[in-house]
């Protein structure tokens, strides 16, 4: 059995702003509201993932750990519009979201691309926040476990040694049907996916690795459901979209985990 008591690991709360806000002025304002609203906590990590063009300015002003929402898998070269893990790392960015379902859906990102991005992130010491999760069709067909296992196997394919960075890897379970819909899985469903992720990582690597990786939930999180999604499921934290664009709501969520 896996240890569901994750009290010794810091809780991780990530804001995924997606393609928002429209201007740096609004971004700056949002950061200020979040900073003002958050009470200090030692056992808590807050990571902000803004649009990439705002990263440097936020880095200079905020003091938050930052993540980029996507990277390309090559280190440099003729890849118009793309940003490498090296560029992000040189901006002192620590995290990168990889394989968000919106990129899988709108930009046809495949598990193979996700795997290349995982390799590039790990090679360049950028911590991946790997997003996985089933679609509504897959849920209805009752194939969630197979989908999750398959996405994990493919994302970590050929990645033999992750020891140096295991404690910084996050895997976010984000059911596609729960993103931005106000629909959420039950506590039992989230708990069983948490255990499935641990079991799969344990099979791919070992039990210690499975225990050290941080497993997060994402999809229609707000200040009313956030605490239970962590406290009752054994999850290590949350990946928050819509609610993170409201500074005081995001701070309220963070403060639940003080
Ligand atoms: P949501 O998005 O919180 O708006 O559902 C979560 C995500 O896409 O990461």
XYZ file of C-alpha atoms and ligand atoms in Angstrom:
267
model
C 0.000 0.000 0.000
C 1.112 3.526 -0.696
C 1.389 6.070 2.026
C -1.485 8.481 1.609
C -0.103 10.697 4.309
C 1.724 13.379 2.340
C 2.046 15.838 5.221
C 5.822 15.979 4.987
C 5.728 17.153 1.354
C 4.960 20.816 0.734
C 1.542 21.364 -0.813
C 1.834 22.821 -4.309
C -0.697 25.303 -5.649
C -0.202 26.262 -9.292
C -1.923 29.073 -11.178
C -2.308 28.366 -14.895
C -3.342 31.681 -16.421
C -3.505 30.230 -19.946
C -3.857 33.090 -22.530
C -4.700 35.748 -19.918
C -4.551 38.609 -18.889
C -4.534 40.923 -21.943
C -1.819 43.338 -20.792
C 1.138 43.524 -18.457
C -0.693 46.173 -16.450
C -3.491 43.720 -15.628
C -0.919 41.009 -14.918
C 0.920 43.252 -12.500
C -2.322 44.089 -10.757
C -3.249 40.419 -10.424
C 0.152 39.581 -8.944
C -0.228 42.395 -6.419
C -3.685 41.182 -5.303
C -2.397 37.611 -4.933
C 0.692 38.714 -2.976
C -1.361 40.862 -0.665
C -3.935 38.119 -0.077
C -1.599 35.226 0.660
C -0.575 34.649 4.247
C 2.878 33.146 4.692
C 3.256 29.422 4.947
C 6.442 27.408 5.124
C 5.048 24.142 3.899
C 3.502 25.520 0.737
C 4.740 26.187 -2.783
C 2.874 28.670 -4.981
C 3.798 28.611 -8.664
C 2.465 31.079 -11.229
C 2.340 30.123 -14.916
C 1.586 33.286 -16.906
C 1.840 33.766 -20.676
C 5.549 33.448 -21.530
C 5.991 37.087 -22.572
C 5.240 38.251 -19.006
C 7.680 35.877 -17.307
C 10.736 38.142 -17.027
C 8.826 41.113 -15.693
C 6.968 39.015 -13.127
C 10.223 37.334 -12.153
C 11.777 40.700 -11.427
C 8.828 41.936 -9.356
C 7.035 39.138 -7.581
C 9.164 36.623 -5.713
C 6.873 33.735 -6.773
C 8.249 30.599 -8.371
C 7.299 30.698 -12.026
C 6.417 28.117 -14.641
C 6.188 28.392 -18.406
C 3.019 26.941 -19.949
C 4.820 25.016 -22.674
C 8.289 24.324 -24.114
C 9.541 22.982 -27.431
C 11.615 19.795 -27.345
C 14.704 21.008 -29.257
C 17.345 23.106 -27.497
C 17.638 25.805 -30.191
C 17.291 26.445 -33.902
C 14.810 27.208 -36.672
C 11.536 26.616 -34.816
C 9.567 29.813 -35.312
C 7.420 30.807 -32.369
C 8.753 28.154 -30.019
C 10.569 28.498 -26.680
C 13.135 25.962 -25.480
C 13.706 24.592 -22.002
C 17.126 26.305 -22.108
C 15.588 29.722 -22.779
C 13.169 29.210 -19.903
C 15.909 27.988 -17.583
C 18.118 30.972 -18.411
C 15.233 33.233 -17.387
C 15.405 31.428 -14.003
C 12.080 29.744 -14.620
C 11.856 26.534 -12.587
C 8.795 24.727 -13.951
C 7.109 23.926 -17.227
C 3.620 22.641 -17.850
C 3.758 19.794 -20.369
C 0.898 18.139 -22.250
C -1.988 20.317 -21.102
C -5.193 18.950 -22.637
C -5.871 22.256 -24.423
C -2.594 21.827 -26.326
C -3.379 18.170 -26.996
C -6.797 19.235 -28.353
C -6.154 22.501 -30.257
C -2.546 21.907 -31.354
C -2.704 18.146 -31.814
C 0.019 17.531 -29.269
C 0.629 13.796 -29.117
C 1.980 11.579 -26.330
C 5.182 11.316 -28.391
C 5.619 15.121 -28.380
C 4.840 15.157 -24.670
C 7.600 12.572 -24.160
C 10.144 14.670 -26.111
C 9.218 17.716 -24.031
C 9.586 15.698 -20.804
C 13.058 14.616 -21.925
C 14.067 18.164 -22.811
C 12.759 19.592 -19.538
C 14.516 16.981 -17.408
C 17.767 17.245 -19.389
C 17.764 21.002 -18.799
C 16.752 20.747 -15.126
C 13.378 22.341 -15.619
C 10.727 20.636 -13.487
C 7.838 19.249 -15.539
C 4.214 19.634 -14.524
C 2.876 16.786 -16.649
C -0.870 16.964 -17.377
C -2.846 13.791 -17.951
C -6.537 12.936 -17.890
C -9.398 11.281 -19.704
C -11.975 12.855 -22.032
C -15.711 12.586 -21.382
C -16.032 9.850 -24.048
C -13.278 7.866 -22.363
C -14.929 8.297 -18.969
C -18.261 7.097 -20.383
C -16.558 4.061 -21.893
C -15.058 3.360 -18.467
C -11.484 3.344 -19.777
C -10.038 6.059 -17.491
C -7.464 3.743 -15.860
C -6.146 2.536 -19.210
C -5.925 6.093 -20.551
C -4.026 7.360 -17.500
C -1.622 4.414 -17.466
C -0.969 4.758 -21.175
C -0.363 8.524 -20.990
C 2.103 8.016 -18.146
C 3.965 5.166 -19.857
C 4.319 7.201 -23.030
C 5.285 10.438 -21.256
C 8.110 8.700 -19.344
C 9.176 6.385 -22.209
C 12.957 6.133 -22.513
C 13.493 8.366 -19.487
C 15.647 6.006 -17.510
C 16.924 8.049 -14.641
C 14.831 10.735 -13.043
C 16.403 10.415 -9.619
C 18.049 13.846 -9.634
C 14.771 15.629 -10.129
C 12.066 13.334 -8.782
C 11.069 15.502 -5.898
C 10.401 18.361 -8.337
C 8.268 16.483 -10.850
C 4.532 17.145 -10.677
C 1.881 15.046 -12.350
C -1.458 16.817 -12.627
C -4.563 14.699 -13.036
C -6.920 16.905 -15.017
C -9.989 15.142 -16.393
C -10.611 16.942 -19.698
C -14.364 17.099 -18.998
C -13.727 18.894 -15.688
C -11.639 21.757 -17.115
C -13.557 25.035 -17.053
C -16.918 23.262 -16.769
C -17.760 23.443 -13.031
C -18.024 19.639 -13.177
C -15.650 17.677 -10.973
C -14.928 14.029 -10.200
C -15.904 12.567 -6.839
C -13.415 12.388 -3.990
C -13.249 8.602 -4.493
C -12.502 8.991 -8.198
C -9.669 11.456 -7.523
C -8.299 9.220 -4.769
C -8.259 6.160 -6.995
C -6.485 8.023 -9.815
C -3.918 9.253 -7.273
C -3.204 5.636 -6.301
C -3.163 4.532 -9.938
C -0.555 7.198 -10.771
C 1.582 6.100 -7.814
C 1.261 2.443 -8.824
C 2.178 3.177 -12.442
C 5.217 5.294 -11.504
C 6.253 2.597 -9.043
C 6.085 -0.010 -11.828
C 8.029 2.236 -14.225
C 10.653 3.228 -11.620
C 10.343 2.267 -8.002
C 8.265 2.904 -4.941
C 10.480 5.661 -3.561
C 10.138 7.618 -6.803
C 6.369 7.145 -6.745
C 6.199 8.510 -3.205
C 8.378 11.533 -3.993
C 6.666 12.775 -7.143
C 3.977 15.357 -6.395
C 0.540 14.436 -7.696
C -1.931 17.264 -8.219
C -5.577 17.600 -9.137
C -6.868 20.157 -11.666
C -10.282 20.944 -13.157
C -12.877 23.464 -11.903
C -11.116 24.004 -8.579
C -12.475 26.882 -6.473
C -12.231 27.970 -2.845
C -15.223 25.782 -1.911
C -13.955 22.459 -3.241
C -10.157 23.006 -3.076
C -9.489 21.809 0.464
C -11.301 18.482 0.111
C -9.649 17.792 -3.250
C -6.334 17.711 -1.406
C -7.198 16.762 2.152
C -9.550 13.863 1.377
C -7.737 12.411 -1.634
C -4.053 12.319 -0.678
C -3.250 14.714 -3.531
C -0.211 16.960 -3.022
C -1.773 20.081 -4.484
C -3.790 21.722 -7.224
C -3.460 23.102 -10.757
C -5.897 25.974 -11.049
C -7.074 27.713 -14.227
C -10.127 30.001 -14.101
C -10.090 30.641 -10.350
C -6.438 31.740 -10.484
C -7.403 34.756 -12.621
C -9.339 36.155 -9.687
C -6.553 37.276 -7.336
C -8.541 37.198 -4.114
C -10.163 33.840 -4.929
C -6.733 32.360 -5.718
C -5.304 33.753 -2.454
C -8.310 32.294 -0.588
C -7.513 28.859 -2.045
C -3.828 29.142 -1.125
C -4.686 30.212 2.420
C -6.743 27.038 2.943
C -3.437 25.157 3.097
C -1.601 27.289 5.597
P -9.871 25.259 -14.642
O -8.576 24.839 -15.506
O -9.417 25.422 -13.230
O -10.346 26.555 -15.265
O -10.873 24.162 -14.795
C -7.597 24.000 -14.990
C -6.526 23.781 -16.021
O -6.822 23.745 -17.218
O -5.345 23.629 -15.666
